[in-house]
mmCIF file of C-alpha atoms in Angstrom:
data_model
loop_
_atom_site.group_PDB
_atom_site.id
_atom_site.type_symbol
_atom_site.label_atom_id
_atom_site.label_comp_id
_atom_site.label_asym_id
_atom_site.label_seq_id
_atom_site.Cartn_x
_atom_site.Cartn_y
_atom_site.Cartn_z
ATOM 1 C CA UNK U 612 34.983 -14.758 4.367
ATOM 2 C CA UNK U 613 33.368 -13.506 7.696
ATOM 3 C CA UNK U 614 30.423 -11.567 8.949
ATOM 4 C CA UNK U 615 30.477 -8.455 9.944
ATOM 5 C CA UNK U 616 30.125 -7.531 13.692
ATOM 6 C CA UNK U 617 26.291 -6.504 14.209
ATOM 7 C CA UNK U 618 24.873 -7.231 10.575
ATOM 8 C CA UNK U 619 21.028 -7.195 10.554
ATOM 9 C CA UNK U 620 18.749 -7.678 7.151
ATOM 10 C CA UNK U 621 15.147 -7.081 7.031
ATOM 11 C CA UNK U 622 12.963 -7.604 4.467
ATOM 12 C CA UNK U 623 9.361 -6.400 3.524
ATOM 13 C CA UNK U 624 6.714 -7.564 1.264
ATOM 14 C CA UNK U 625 4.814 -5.112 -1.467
ATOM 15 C CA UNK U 626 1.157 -5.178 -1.417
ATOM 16 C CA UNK U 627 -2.208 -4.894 -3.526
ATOM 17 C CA UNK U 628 -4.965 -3.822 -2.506
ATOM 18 C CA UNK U 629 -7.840 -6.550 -3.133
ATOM 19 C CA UNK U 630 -10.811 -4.379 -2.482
ATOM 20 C CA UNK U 631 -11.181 -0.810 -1.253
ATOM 21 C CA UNK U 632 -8.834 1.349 -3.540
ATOM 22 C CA UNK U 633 -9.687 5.042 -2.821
ATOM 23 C CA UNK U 634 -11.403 3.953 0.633
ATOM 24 C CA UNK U 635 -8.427 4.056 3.179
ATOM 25 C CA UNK U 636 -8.165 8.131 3.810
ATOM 26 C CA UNK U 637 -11.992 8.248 4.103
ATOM 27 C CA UNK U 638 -11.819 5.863 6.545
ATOM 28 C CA UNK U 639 -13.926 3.413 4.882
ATOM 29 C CA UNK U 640 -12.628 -0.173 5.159
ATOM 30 C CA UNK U 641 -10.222 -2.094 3.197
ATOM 31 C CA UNK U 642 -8.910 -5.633 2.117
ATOM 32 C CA UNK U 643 -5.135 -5.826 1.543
ATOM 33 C CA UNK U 644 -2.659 -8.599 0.322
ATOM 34 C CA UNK U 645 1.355 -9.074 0.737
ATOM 35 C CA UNK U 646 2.701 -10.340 -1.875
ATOM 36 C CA UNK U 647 5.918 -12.116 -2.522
ATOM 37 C CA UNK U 648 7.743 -9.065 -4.047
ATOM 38 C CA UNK U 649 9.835 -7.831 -1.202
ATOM 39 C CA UNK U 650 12.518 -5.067 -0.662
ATOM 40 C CA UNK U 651 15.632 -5.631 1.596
ATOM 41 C CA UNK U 652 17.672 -3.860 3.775
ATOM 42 C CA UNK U 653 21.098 -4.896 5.093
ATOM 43 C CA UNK U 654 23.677 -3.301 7.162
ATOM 44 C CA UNK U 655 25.894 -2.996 10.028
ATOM 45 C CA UNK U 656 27.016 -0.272 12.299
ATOM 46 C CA UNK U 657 29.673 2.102 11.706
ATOM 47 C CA UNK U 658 32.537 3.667 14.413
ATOM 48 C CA UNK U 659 30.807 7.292 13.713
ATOM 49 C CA UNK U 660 27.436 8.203 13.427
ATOM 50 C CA UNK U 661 26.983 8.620 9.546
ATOM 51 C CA UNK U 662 24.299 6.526 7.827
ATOM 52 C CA UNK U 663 25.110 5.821 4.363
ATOM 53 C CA UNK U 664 22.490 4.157 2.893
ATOM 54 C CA UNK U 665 23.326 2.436 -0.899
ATOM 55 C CA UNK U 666 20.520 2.089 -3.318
ATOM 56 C CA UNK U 667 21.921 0.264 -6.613
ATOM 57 C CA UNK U 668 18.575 -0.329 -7.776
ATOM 58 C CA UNK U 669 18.158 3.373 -8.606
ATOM 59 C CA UNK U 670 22.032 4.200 -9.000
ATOM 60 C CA UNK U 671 21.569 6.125 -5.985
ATOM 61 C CA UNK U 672 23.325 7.094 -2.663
ATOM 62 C CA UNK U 673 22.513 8.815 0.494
ATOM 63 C CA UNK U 674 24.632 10.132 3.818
ATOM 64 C CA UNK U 675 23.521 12.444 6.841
ATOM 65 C CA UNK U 676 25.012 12.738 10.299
ATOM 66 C CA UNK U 677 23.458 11.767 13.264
ATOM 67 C CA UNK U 678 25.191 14.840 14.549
ATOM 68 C CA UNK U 679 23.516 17.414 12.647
ATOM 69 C CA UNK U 680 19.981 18.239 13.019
ATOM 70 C CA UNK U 681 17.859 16.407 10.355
ATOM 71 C CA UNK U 682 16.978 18.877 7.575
ATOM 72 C CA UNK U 683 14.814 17.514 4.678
ATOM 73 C CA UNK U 684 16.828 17.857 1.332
ATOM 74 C CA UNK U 685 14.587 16.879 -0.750
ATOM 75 C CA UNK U 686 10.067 16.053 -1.482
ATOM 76 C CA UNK U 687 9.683 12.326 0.471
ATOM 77 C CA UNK U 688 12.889 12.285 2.463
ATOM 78 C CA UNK U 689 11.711 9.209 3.900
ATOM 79 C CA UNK U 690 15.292 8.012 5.350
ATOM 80 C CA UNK U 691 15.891 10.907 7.015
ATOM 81 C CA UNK U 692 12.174 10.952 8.392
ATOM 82 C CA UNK U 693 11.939 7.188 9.564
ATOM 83 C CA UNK U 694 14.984 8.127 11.847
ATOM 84 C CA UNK U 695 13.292 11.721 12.752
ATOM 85 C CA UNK U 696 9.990 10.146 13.575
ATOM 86 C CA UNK U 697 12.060 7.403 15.869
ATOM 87 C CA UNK U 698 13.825 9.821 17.480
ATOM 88 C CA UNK U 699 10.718 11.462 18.447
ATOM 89 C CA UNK U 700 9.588 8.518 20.338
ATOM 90 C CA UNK U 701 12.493 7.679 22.395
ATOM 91 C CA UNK U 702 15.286 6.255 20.064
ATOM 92 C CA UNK U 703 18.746 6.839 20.197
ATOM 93 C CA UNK U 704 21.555 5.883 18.102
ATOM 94 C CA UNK U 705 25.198 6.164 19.527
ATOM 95 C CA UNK U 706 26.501 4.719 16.357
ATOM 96 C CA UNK U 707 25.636 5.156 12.055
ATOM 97 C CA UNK U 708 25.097 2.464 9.772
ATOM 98 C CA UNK U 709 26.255 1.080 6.470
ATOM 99 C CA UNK U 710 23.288 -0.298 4.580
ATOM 100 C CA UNK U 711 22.413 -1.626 1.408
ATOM 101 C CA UNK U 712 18.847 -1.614 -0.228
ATOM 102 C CA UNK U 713 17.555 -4.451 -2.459
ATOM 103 C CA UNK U 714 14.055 -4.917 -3.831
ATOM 104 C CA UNK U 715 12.039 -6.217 -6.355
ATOM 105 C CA UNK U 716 8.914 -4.282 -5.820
ATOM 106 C CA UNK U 717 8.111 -2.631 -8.926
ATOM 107 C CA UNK U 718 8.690 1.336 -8.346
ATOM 108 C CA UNK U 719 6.446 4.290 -8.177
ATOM 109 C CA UNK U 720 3.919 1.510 -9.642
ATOM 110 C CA UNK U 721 0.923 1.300 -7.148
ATOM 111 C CA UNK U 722 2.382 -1.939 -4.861
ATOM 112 C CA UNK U 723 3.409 -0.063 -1.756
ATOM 113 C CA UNK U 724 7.672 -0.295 -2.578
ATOM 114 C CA UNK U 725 8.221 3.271 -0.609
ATOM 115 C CA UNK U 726 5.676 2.557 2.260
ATOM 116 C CA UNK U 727 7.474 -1.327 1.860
ATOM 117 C CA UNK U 728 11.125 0.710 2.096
ATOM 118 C CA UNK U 729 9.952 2.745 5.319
ATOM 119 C CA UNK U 730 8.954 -0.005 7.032
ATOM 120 C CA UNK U 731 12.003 -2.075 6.014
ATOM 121 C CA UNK U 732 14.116 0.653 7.468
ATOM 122 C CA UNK U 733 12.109 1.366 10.805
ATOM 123 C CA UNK U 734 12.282 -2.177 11.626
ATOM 124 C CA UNK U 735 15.998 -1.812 11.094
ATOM 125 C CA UNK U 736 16.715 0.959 13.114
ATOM 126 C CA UNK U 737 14.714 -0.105 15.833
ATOM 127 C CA UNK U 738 16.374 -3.122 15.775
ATOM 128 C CA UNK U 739 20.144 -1.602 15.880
ATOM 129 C CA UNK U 740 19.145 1.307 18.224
ATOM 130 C CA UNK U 741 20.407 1.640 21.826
ATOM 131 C CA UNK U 742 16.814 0.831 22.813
ATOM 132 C CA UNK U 743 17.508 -2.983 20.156
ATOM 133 C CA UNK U 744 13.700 -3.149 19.990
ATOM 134 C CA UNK U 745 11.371 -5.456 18.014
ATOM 135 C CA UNK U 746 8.645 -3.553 17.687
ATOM 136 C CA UNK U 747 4.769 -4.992 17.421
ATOM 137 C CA UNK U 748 3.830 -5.048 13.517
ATOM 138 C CA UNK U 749 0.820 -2.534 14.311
ATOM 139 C CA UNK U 750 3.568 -0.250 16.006
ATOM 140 C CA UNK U 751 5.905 -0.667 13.306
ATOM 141 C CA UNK U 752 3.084 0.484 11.008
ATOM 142 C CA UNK U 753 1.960 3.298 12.527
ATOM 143 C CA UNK U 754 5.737 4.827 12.864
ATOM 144 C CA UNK U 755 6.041 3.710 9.118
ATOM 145 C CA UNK U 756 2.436 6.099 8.952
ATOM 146 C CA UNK U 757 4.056 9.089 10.354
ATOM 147 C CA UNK U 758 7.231 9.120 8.801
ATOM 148 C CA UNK U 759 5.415 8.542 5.565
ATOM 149 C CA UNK U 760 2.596 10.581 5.531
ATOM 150 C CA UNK U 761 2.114 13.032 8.617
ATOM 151 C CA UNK U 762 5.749 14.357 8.606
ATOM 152 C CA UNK U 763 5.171 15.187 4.792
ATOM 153 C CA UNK U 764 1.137 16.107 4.890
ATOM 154 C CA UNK U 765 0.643 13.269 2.275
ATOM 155 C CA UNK U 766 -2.799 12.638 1.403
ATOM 156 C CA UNK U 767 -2.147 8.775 1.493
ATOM 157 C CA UNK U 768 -4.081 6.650 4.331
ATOM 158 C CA UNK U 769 -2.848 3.654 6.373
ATOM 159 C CA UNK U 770 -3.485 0.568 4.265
ATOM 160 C CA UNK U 771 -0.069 0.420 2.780
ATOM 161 C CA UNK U 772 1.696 0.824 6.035
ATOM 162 C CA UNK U 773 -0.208 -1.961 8.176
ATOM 163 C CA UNK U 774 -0.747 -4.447 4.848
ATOM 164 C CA UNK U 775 3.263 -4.715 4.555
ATOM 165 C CA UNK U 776 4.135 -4.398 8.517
ATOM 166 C CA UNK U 777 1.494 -7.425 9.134
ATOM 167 C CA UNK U 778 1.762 -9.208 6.256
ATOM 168 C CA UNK U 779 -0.849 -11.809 4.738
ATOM 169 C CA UNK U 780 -4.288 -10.806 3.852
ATOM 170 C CA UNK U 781 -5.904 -8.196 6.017
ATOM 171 C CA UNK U 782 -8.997 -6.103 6.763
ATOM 172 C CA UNK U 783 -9.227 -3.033 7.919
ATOM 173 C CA UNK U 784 -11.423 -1.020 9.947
ATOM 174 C CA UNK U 785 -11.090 2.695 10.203
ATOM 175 C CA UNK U 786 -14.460 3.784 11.582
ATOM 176 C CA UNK U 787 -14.855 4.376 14.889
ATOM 177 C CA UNK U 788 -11.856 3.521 14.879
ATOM 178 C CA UNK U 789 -8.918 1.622 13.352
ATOM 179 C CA UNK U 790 -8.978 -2.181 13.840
ATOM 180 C CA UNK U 791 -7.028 -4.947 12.017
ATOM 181 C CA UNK U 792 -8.392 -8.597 10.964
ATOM 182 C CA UNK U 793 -6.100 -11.023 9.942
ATOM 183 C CA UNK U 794 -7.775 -13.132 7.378
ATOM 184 C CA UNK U 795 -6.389 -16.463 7.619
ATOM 185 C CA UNK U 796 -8.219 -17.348 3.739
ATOM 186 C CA UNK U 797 -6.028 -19.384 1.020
ATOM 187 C CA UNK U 798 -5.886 -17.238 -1.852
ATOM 188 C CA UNK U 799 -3.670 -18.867 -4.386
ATOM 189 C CA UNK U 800 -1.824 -17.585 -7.682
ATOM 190 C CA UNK U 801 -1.767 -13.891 -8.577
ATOM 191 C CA UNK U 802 -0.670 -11.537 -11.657
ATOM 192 C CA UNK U 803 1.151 -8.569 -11.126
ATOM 193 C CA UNK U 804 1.439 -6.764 -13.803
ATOM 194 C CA UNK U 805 3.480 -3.805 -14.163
ATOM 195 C CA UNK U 806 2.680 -1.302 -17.028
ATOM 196 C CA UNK U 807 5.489 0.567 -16.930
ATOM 197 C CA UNK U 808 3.844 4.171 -17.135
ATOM 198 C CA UNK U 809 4.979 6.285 -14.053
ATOM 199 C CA UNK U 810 2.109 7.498 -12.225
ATOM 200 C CA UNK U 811 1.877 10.863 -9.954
ATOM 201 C CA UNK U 812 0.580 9.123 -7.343
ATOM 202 C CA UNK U 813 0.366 12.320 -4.829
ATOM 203 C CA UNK U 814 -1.585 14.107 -7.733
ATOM 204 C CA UNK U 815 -3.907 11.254 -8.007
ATOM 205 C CA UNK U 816 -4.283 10.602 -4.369
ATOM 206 C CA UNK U 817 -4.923 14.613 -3.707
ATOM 207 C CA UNK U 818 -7.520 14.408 -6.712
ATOM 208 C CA UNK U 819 -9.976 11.725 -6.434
ATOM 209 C CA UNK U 820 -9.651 12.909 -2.814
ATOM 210 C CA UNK U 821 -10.317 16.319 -2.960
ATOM 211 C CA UNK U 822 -13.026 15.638 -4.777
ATOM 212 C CA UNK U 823 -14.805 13.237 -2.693
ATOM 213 C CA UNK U 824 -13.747 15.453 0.492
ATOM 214 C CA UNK U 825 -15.821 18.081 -0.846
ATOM 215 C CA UNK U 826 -18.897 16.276 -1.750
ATOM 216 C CA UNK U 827 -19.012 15.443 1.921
ATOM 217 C CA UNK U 828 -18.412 18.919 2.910
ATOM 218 C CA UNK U 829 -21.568 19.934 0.852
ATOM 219 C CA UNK U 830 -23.739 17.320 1.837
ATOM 220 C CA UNK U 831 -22.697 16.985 5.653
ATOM 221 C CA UNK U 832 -23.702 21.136 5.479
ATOM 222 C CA UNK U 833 -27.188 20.067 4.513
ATOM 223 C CA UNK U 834 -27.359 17.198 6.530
ATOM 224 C CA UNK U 835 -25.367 17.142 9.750
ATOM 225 C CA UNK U 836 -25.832 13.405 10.119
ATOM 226 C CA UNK U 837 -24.564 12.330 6.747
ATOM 227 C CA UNK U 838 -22.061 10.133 6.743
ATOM 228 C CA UNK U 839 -20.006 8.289 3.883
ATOM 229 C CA UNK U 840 -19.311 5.187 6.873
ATOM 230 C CA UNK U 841 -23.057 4.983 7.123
ATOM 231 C CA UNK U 842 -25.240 6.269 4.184
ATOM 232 C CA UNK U 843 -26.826 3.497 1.948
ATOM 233 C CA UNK U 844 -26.177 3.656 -1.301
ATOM 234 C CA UNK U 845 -30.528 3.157 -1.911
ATOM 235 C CA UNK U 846 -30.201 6.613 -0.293
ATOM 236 C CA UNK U 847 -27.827 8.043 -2.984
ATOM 237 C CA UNK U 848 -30.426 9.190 -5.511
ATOM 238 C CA UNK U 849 -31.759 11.744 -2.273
ATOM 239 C CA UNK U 850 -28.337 13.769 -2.037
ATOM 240 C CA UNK U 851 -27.884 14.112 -6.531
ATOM 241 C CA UNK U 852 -29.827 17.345 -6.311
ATOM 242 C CA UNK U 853 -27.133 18.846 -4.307
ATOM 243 C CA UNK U 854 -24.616 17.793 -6.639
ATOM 244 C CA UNK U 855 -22.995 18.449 -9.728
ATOM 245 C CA UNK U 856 -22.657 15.229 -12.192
ATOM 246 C CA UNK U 857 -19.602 14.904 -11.827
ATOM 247 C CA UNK U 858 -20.450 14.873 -8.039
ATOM 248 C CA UNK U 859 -22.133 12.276 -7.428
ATOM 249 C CA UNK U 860 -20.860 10.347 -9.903
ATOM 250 C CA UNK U 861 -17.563 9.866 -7.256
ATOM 251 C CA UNK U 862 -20.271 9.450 -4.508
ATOM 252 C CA UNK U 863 -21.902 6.970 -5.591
ATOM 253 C CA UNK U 864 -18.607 5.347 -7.054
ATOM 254 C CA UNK U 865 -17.156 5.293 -3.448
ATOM 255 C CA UNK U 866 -20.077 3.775 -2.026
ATOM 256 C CA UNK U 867 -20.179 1.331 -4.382
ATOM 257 C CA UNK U 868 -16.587 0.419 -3.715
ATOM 258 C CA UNK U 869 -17.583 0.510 0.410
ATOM 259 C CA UNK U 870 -20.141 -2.002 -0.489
ATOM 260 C CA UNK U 871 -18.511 -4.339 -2.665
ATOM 261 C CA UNK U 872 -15.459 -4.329 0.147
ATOM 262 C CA UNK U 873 -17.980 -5.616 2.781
ATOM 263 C CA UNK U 874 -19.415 -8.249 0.497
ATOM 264 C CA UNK U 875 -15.557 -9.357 -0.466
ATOM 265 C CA UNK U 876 -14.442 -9.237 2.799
ATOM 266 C CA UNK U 877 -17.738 -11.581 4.209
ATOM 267 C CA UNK U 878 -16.617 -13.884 1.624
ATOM 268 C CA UNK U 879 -12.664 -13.896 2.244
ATOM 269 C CA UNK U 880 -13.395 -14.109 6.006
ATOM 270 C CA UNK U 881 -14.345 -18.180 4.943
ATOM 271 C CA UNK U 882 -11.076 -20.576 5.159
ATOM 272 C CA UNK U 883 -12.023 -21.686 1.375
ATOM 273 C CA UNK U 884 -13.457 -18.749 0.096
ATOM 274 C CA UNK U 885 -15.342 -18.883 -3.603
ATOM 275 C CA UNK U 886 -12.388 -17.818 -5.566
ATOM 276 C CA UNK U 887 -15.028 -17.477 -9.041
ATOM 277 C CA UNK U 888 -16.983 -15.116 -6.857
ATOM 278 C CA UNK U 889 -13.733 -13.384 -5.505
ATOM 279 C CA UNK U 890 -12.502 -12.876 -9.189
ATOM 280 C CA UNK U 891 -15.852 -11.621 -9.777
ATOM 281 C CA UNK U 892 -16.168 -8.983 -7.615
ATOM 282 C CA UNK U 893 -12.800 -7.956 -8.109
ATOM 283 C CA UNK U 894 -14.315 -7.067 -11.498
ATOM 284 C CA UNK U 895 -17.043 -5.324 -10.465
ATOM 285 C CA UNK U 896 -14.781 -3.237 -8.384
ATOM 286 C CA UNK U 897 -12.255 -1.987 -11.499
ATOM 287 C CA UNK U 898 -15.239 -1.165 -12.841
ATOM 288 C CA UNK U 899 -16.100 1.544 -10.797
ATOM 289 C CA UNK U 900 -12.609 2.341 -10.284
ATOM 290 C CA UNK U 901 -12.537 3.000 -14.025
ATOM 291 C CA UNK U 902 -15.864 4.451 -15.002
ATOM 292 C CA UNK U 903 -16.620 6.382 -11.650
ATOM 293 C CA UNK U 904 -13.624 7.314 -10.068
ATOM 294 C CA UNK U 905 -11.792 7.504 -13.835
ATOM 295 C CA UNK U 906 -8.285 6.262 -12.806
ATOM 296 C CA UNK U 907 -7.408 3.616 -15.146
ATOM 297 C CA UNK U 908 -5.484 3.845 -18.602
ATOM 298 C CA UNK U 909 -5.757 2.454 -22.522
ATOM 299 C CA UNK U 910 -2.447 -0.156 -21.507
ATOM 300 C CA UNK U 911 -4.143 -1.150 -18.049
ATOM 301 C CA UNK U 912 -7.255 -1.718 -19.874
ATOM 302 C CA UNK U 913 -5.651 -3.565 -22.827
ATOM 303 C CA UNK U 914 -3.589 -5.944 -19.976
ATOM 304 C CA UNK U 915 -6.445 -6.989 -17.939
ATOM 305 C CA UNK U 916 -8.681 -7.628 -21.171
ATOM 306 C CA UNK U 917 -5.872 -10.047 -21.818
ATOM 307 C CA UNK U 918 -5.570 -11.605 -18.500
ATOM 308 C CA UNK U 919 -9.523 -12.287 -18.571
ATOM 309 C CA UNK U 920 -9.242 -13.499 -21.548
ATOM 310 C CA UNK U 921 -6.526 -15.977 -21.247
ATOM 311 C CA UNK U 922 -7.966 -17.405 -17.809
ATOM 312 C CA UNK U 923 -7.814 -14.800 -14.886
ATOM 313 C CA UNK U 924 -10.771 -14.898 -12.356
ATOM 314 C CA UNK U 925 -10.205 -11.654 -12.288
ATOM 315 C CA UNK U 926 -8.424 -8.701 -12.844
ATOM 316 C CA UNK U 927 -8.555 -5.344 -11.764
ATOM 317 C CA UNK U 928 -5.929 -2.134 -11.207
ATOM 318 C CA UNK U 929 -3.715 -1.155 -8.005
ATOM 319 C CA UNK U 930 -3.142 1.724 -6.274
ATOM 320 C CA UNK U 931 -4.337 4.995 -6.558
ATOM 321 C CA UNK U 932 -4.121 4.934 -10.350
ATOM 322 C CA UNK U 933 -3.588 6.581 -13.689
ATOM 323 C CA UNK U 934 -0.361 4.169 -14.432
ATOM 324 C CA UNK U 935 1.303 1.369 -12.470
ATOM 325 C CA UNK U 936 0.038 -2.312 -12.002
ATOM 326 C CA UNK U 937 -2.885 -4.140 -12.506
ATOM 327 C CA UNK U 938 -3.243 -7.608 -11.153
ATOM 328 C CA UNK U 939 -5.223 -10.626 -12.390
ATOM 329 C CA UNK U 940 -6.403 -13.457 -9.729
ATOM 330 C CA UNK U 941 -5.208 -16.723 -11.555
ATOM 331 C CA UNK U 942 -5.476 -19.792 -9.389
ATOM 332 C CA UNK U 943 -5.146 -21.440 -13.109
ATOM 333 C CA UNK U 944 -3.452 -20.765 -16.222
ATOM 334 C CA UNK U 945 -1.448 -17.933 -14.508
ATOM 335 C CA UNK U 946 1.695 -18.453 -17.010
ATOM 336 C CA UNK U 947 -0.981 -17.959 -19.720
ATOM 337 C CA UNK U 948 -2.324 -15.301 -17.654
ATOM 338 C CA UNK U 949 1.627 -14.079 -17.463
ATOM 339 C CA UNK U 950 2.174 -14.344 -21.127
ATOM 340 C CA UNK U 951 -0.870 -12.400 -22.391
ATOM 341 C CA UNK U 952 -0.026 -9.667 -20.251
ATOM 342 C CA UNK U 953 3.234 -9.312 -21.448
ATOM 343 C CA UNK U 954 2.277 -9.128 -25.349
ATOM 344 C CA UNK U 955 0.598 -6.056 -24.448
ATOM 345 C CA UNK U 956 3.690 -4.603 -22.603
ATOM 346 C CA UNK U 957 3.681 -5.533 -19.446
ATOM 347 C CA UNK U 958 5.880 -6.389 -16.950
ATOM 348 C CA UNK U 959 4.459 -9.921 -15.225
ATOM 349 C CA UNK U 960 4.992 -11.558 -12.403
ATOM 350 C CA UNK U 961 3.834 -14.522 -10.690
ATOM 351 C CA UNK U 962 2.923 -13.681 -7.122
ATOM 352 C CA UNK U 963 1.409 -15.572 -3.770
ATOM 353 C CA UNK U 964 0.393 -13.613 -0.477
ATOM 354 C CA UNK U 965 3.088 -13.349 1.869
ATOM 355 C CA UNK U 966 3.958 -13.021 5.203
ATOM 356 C CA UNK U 967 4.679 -9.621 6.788
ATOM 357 C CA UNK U 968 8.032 -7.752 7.682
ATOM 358 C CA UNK U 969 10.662 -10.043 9.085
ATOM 359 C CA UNK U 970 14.609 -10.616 9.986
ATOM 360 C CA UNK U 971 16.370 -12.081 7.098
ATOM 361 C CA UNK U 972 20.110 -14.164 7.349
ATOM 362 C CA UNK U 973 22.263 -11.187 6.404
ATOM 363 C CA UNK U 974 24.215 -12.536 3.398
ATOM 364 C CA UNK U 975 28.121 -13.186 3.768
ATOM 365 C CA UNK U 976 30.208 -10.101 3.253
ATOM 366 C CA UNK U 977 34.014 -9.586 2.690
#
């Protein structure tokens, strides 16, 4: 048993989003968590310049040339982009790879595992290009960004990208402009729970913010000052005879949802934070994620009634929505908290914050 000559493995945590779902592309701020779900890349460089890329988790395979231009084959071609987008800024790669891809990151399921994938696979290839560069987490997330999102006109925004890069729990600032806060707070025991319904998460994304994009379109026509970064929500009730119902019922959902993000994040900001007032407000905010913005589901709603009810803090659902995980705050009873979710269906899983994306000790191979 040996290793082989220039094996790498990184690995990248999943994330939820703590407060300010729906926020991100609005650029509103946000408060993110890693979690101890991660996915894995390994691999080691070939003779020719083919990457072929293993993904047993999906019984699926992929190869391109190096040689070739690189053509999109198919909708989120992320492989193929990641190496694109690194190309673009100065990477070259005299030889391919053989890789494999590991993860435990529930899929298509609201925890970041494709923006967790990208930037698994960025920091590999910068890592085994010519250039053999460890890139900055912020830089790693912002190429993860690109490859994700601009070279595919995603309506996603940035959270996912810079919450697994970094790792831990983080703030972020988008207006004036984009600034990261590491929050060095002890959250303890999570819930993930997984409810197995596949979401559309670029439908959802593209709806809630369409929507919202045109409300401030209408009102930033009748008022060249307004601003969603700025407006106070006491101000709402000024703008509703502009709007339909349905309207400024997302308005004043998304400003609720800025507001309860600034009063979480003054709170996580303390080493020892309240964690009954965190699991409170976590509440407050699936609230409006469910009335307002209307993106939870009957199975979501039955799984966090049951992790309330069994001991959660709080609960509340992740991601853009409509399917996917929900996640409970359980500092106690979280195999209670576990349990219960699972009698409704659920897939549960006991989670901490983790750290960011990092080099791994590649496993032996034959």
């Amino acid at each position: 048993m040996s290793k082989k000559l220039n094996e790498l493995k990184i690995s990248t945590p999943g994330r939820v989003c703590l407060f300010g779902e729906h926020q991100d592309y609005l650029k509103l701020p946000v408060v993110a968590c890693a979690i101890s779900l991660r996915i894995s890349v390994e691999g080691h460089r070939r003779d020719d310049r083919i990457i072929k890329v293993q993904l047993p988790d999906i019984s699926d395979e992929e190869t391109f040339s190096l040689d070739e231009p690189i053509i999109y084959s198919k909708e989120r071609d992320y492989l193929k982009s990641s190496v694109k987008v690194l190309m673009k800024h100065g990477f070259t790669f005299s030889n391919g790879f053989d890789c494999i891809v590991h993860g435990q990151i529930p899929i298509n399921a609201g925890t970041s595992s494709s923006s967790a994938l990208i930037v698994t696979w960025i920091n590999f290839l910068a890592r085994m290009s010519d250039q053999s560069q460890i890139l900055p987490d912020e830089k790693l997330a912002w190429l993860a960004y690109e490859a994700e999102v601009l070279e595919f006109s995603e309506p996603g925004g940035m959270m996912d990208q810079y919450s697994t890069s970094i790792g831990g729990i983080i703030a972020i600032d988008f207006y004036p402009e984009t600034r990261v806060t590491r929050l060095n707070t002890e959250l303890k025991t999570f819930v993930l729970g997984n409810s197995k319904q596949p979401k559309d998460t670029k439908y959802i994304l593209s709806h809630v913010k369409d929507q919202i994009l045109a409300v401030d379109k209408i009102l930033r026509n009748i008022e060249p000052e307004f601003s969603l970064q700025t407006v106070s929500y006491d101000d709402l009730r000024f703008y509703s005879k502009y709007l339909s119902d349905s309207q400024y019922q997302i308005l004043e959902g998304t400003i609720k949802n800025r507001d309860l993000t600034v009063l979480a994040r003054r709170e996580l900001i303390r080493k020892n934070p309240d964690h009954k007032l965190i699991g409170q407000l976590l509440n407050e905010h699936h609230n409006v994620l469910r009335d307002m913005l209307n993106i939870s589901t009957p199975k979501i709603e039955r799984m966090i009634k049951a992790a309330l009810k069994s001991g959660a803090y709080g609960a509340k659902i992740n991601g853009s929505g409509g399917g996917g995980c929900m996640f409970a705050y359980a500092p106690e009873d979280s195999e209670r908290v576990k349990d219960a979710i699972e009698e409704e269906g659920g897939q549960a899983f006991i989670i901490l914050p983790d750290s960011g994306s990092r080099q791994e000790i590649p496993e032996v191979v034959k």
